Short mmCIF file of C-alpha atoms in Angstrom, two decimals:
data_model
loop_
_atom_site.label_atom_id
_atom_site.label_comp_id
_atom_site.label_asym_id
_atom_site.label_seq_id
_atom_site.Cartn_x
_atom_site.Cartn_y
_atom_site.Cartn_z
CA UNK A 1 -28.44 -37.61 -64.92
CA UNK A 2 -31.16 -36.05 -66.69
CA UNK A 3 -30.00 -36.09 -70.70
CA UNK A 4 -30.02 -32.49 -72.71
CA UNK A 5 -30.27 -32.50 -76.21
CA UNK A 6 -29.80 -29.56 -79.30
CA UNK A 7 -30.37 -30.05 -82.28
CA UNK A 8 -29.67 -27.84 -85.41
CA UNK A 9 -29.42 -27.27 -88.07
CA UNK A 10 -26.30 -26.84 -89.83
CA UNK A 11 -22.01 -26.97 -88.81
CA UNK A 12 -20.68 -24.61 -86.60
CA UNK A 13 -18.00 -23.07 -89.19
CA UNK A 14 -16.03 -20.45 -86.99
CA UNK A 15 -13.32 -22.52 -84.58
CA UNK A 16 -13.77 -19.84 -82.02
CA UNK A 17 -16.73 -21.36 -81.13
CA UNK A 18 -16.02 -24.37 -81.36
CA UNK A 19 -14.18 -23.12 -78.85
CA UNK A 20 -16.59 -21.30 -76.48
CA UNK A 21 -19.39 -23.13 -77.28
CA UNK A 22 -16.91 -27.02 -76.07
CA UNK A 23 -16.57 -24.74 -72.40
CA UNK A 24 -19.72 -24.45 -71.85
CA UNK A 25 -20.10 -28.56 -73.03
CA UNK A 26 -17.32 -29.06 -70.28
CA UNK A 27 -18.28 -26.62 -67.10
CA UNK A 28 -22.02 -28.48 -68.64
CA UNK A 29 -20.85 -31.26 -67.85
CA UNK A 30 -21.16 -31.47 -63.86
CA UNK A 31 -25.38 -31.15 -64.73
CA UNK A 32 -26.44 -32.67 -67.62
CA UNK A 33 -25.22 -35.30 -70.63
CA UNK A 34 -25.78 -32.20 -72.80
CA UNK A 35 -25.93 -33.75 -76.20
CA UNK A 36 -25.56 -32.61 -79.33
CA UNK A 37 -26.86 -33.82 -83.52
CA UNK A 38 -26.06 -31.10 -86.30
CA UNK A 39 -28.25 -32.13 -89.01
CA UNK A 40 -28.08 -31.09 -92.80
CA UNK A 41 -28.99 -27.91 -94.19
CA UNK A 42 -31.82 -27.57 -96.57
CA UNK A 43 -30.74 -26.05 -99.95
CA UNK A 44 -32.58 -22.24 -100.01
CA UNK A 45 -33.03 -20.00 -103.58
CA UNK A 46 -35.41 -17.06 -103.23
CA UNK A 47 -38.20 -19.60 -104.39
CA UNK A 48 -38.62 -22.55 -102.05
CA UNK A 49 -37.46 -21.38 -98.22
CA UNK A 50 -40.61 -22.70 -97.75
CA UNK A 51 -39.30 -26.47 -98.98
CA UNK A 52 -36.52 -26.33 -97.41
CA UNK A 53 -38.41 -24.84 -93.50
CA UNK A 54 -40.49 -27.96 -94.40
CA UNK A 55 -37.69 -30.97 -95.43
CA UNK A 56 -35.23 -29.80 -91.66
CA UNK A 57 -38.26 -29.81 -89.79
CA UNK A 58 -38.95 -33.88 -90.92
CA UNK A 59 -35.53 -34.94 -90.13
CA UNK A 60 -35.82 -32.39 -86.96
CA UNK A 61 -38.88 -34.44 -86.56
CA UNK A 62 -37.36 -37.69 -87.24
CA UNK A 63 -35.03 -36.93 -84.46
CA UNK A 64 -37.34 -35.89 -81.72
CA UNK A 65 -38.79 -38.60 -79.53
CA UNK A 66 -41.98 -38.99 -77.97
CA UNK A 67 -41.50 -38.31 -74.56
CA UNK A 68 -39.33 -35.16 -74.37
CA UNK A 69 -39.88 -31.95 -73.00
CA UNK A 70 -38.97 -30.27 -77.38
CA UNK A 71 -38.12 -26.29 -76.12
CA UNK A 72 -38.24 -24.26 -79.94
CA UNK A 73 -35.73 -21.38 -80.82
CA UNK A 74 -37.19 -19.25 -82.70
CA UNK A 75 -37.79 -14.78 -83.33
CA UNK A 76 -41.59 -15.09 -82.91
CA UNK A 77 -41.29 -16.84 -79.20
CA UNK A 78 -41.22 -15.96 -75.57
CA UNK A 79 -38.79 -13.67 -74.70
CA UNK A 80 -37.32 -14.63 -70.57
CA UNK A 81 -35.15 -14.05 -68.50
CA UNK A 82 -31.99 -15.21 -67.86
CA UNK A 83 -34.26 -16.66 -64.02
CA UNK A 84 -37.26 -18.08 -65.96
CA UNK A 85 -35.41 -19.81 -68.76
CA UNK A 86 -34.13 -21.52 -65.98
CA UNK A 87 -36.87 -22.45 -64.00
CA UNK A 88 -39.10 -23.93 -67.15
CA UNK A 89 -35.33 -26.50 -67.59
CA UNK A 90 -36.25 -27.08 -63.53
CA UNK A 91 -40.14 -27.94 -64.75
CA UNK A 92 -39.12 -29.99 -67.53
CA UNK A 93 -36.15 -31.43 -66.45
CA UNK A 94 -37.41 -32.96 -63.50
CA UNK A 95 -39.16 -35.45 -65.01
CA UNK A 96 -38.33 -35.66 -68.60
CA UNK A 97 -34.96 -35.22 -70.80
CA UNK A 98 -35.27 -31.96 -72.30
CA UNK A 99 -34.61 -31.14 -76.80
CA UNK A 100 -33.90 -27.59 -77.70
CA UNK A 101 -34.23 -27.09 -81.01
CA UNK A 102 -32.33 -24.79 -83.26
CA UNK A 103 -33.75 -24.66 -87.22
CA UNK A 104 -31.43 -23.13 -89.69
CA UNK A 105 -31.24 -19.76 -92.29
CA UNK A 106 -34.89 -20.42 -94.07
CA UNK A 107 -36.74 -21.27 -90.49
CA UNK A 108 -39.51 -22.89 -88.04
CA UNK A 109 -41.44 -25.09 -90.27
CA UNK A 110 -44.70 -25.25 -88.48
CA UNK A 111 -44.78 -29.14 -88.19
CA UNK A 112 -41.41 -28.47 -85.44
CA UNK A 113 -43.55 -25.72 -84.07
CA UNK A 114 -46.34 -27.18 -83.01
CA UNK A 115 -44.64 -29.81 -81.15
CA UNK A 116 -43.08 -27.49 -79.36
CA UNK A 117 -43.75 -27.84 -75.54
CA UNK A 118 -42.07 -24.04 -75.16
CA UNK A 119 -40.83 -21.65 -77.78
CA UNK A 120 -38.64 -19.55 -77.16
CA UNK A 121 -36.65 -16.05 -78.69
CA UNK A 122 -33.50 -15.01 -77.47
CA UNK A 123 -34.12 -11.79 -79.58
CA UNK A 124 -35.87 -9.73 -82.43
CA UNK A 125 -32.92 -9.47 -84.01
CA UNK A 126 -32.35 -12.20 -86.08
CA UNK A 127 -29.09 -14.05 -85.87
CA UNK A 128 -26.75 -16.70 -87.31
CA UNK A 129 -27.46 -20.24 -86.01
CA UNK A 130 -24.20 -21.02 -85.20
CA UNK A 131 -23.96 -17.83 -83.37
CA UNK A 132 -27.40 -18.83 -81.64
CA UNK A 133 -25.45 -22.12 -80.73
CA UNK A 134 -23.34 -20.83 -78.40
CA UNK A 135 -25.73 -18.55 -76.82
CA UNK A 136 -28.49 -21.43 -76.82
CA UNK A 137 -25.49 -23.27 -74.61
CA UNK A 138 -24.36 -20.74 -72.62
CA UNK A 139 -27.66 -20.02 -71.05
CA UNK A 140 -28.54 -23.39 -70.31
CA UNK A 141 -24.95 -22.98 -68.23
CA UNK A 142 -26.54 -20.01 -66.80
CA UNK A 143 -29.57 -22.27 -65.60
CA UNK A 144 -28.20 -23.92 -63.98
CA UNK A 145 -25.55 -21.51 -62.77
CA UNK A 146 -28.56 -19.98 -61.06
CA UNK A 147 -30.35 -23.40 -60.11
CA UNK A 148 -27.16 -24.33 -58.42
CA UNK A 149 -26.97 -20.52 -57.00
CA UNK A 150 -22.96 -20.76 -58.22
CA UNK A 151 -21.57 -16.87 -58.59
CA UNK A 152 -21.65 -17.16 -62.30
CA UNK A 153 -24.60 -14.97 -61.74
CA UNK A 154 -25.30 -12.34 -60.77
#
């Protein structure tokens, strides 16, 4: 069974989000081994958002191996349909473990973006990293539903 990892900056604070994420993780259990790594948010003030981004970026890269596929979620990334997202997961996950990366409020460091095999945007809207984690896990489940011809995706 292939491994999917999510490296996310910040904790899920809201109970309703934790419950929804737990539900999708349970559903995904039959398709992949999903692992979440929560990293500490760097402290941000108006003068050091780039410093915070770089600090978080170094921490993210520390957790990424040389031989894994990295898909970064960033507002400037490529927008994909659910079918295209499923195709990307299928393509990459056949041979490699896939790691998704969700940055913190300061955004994503240039070094992490350079390490990415694919940069994806779920929306041009600014979304909280907590909500983004739920949306990502739901889309990963949807991707596996598409790959396995389940009725979840209509």
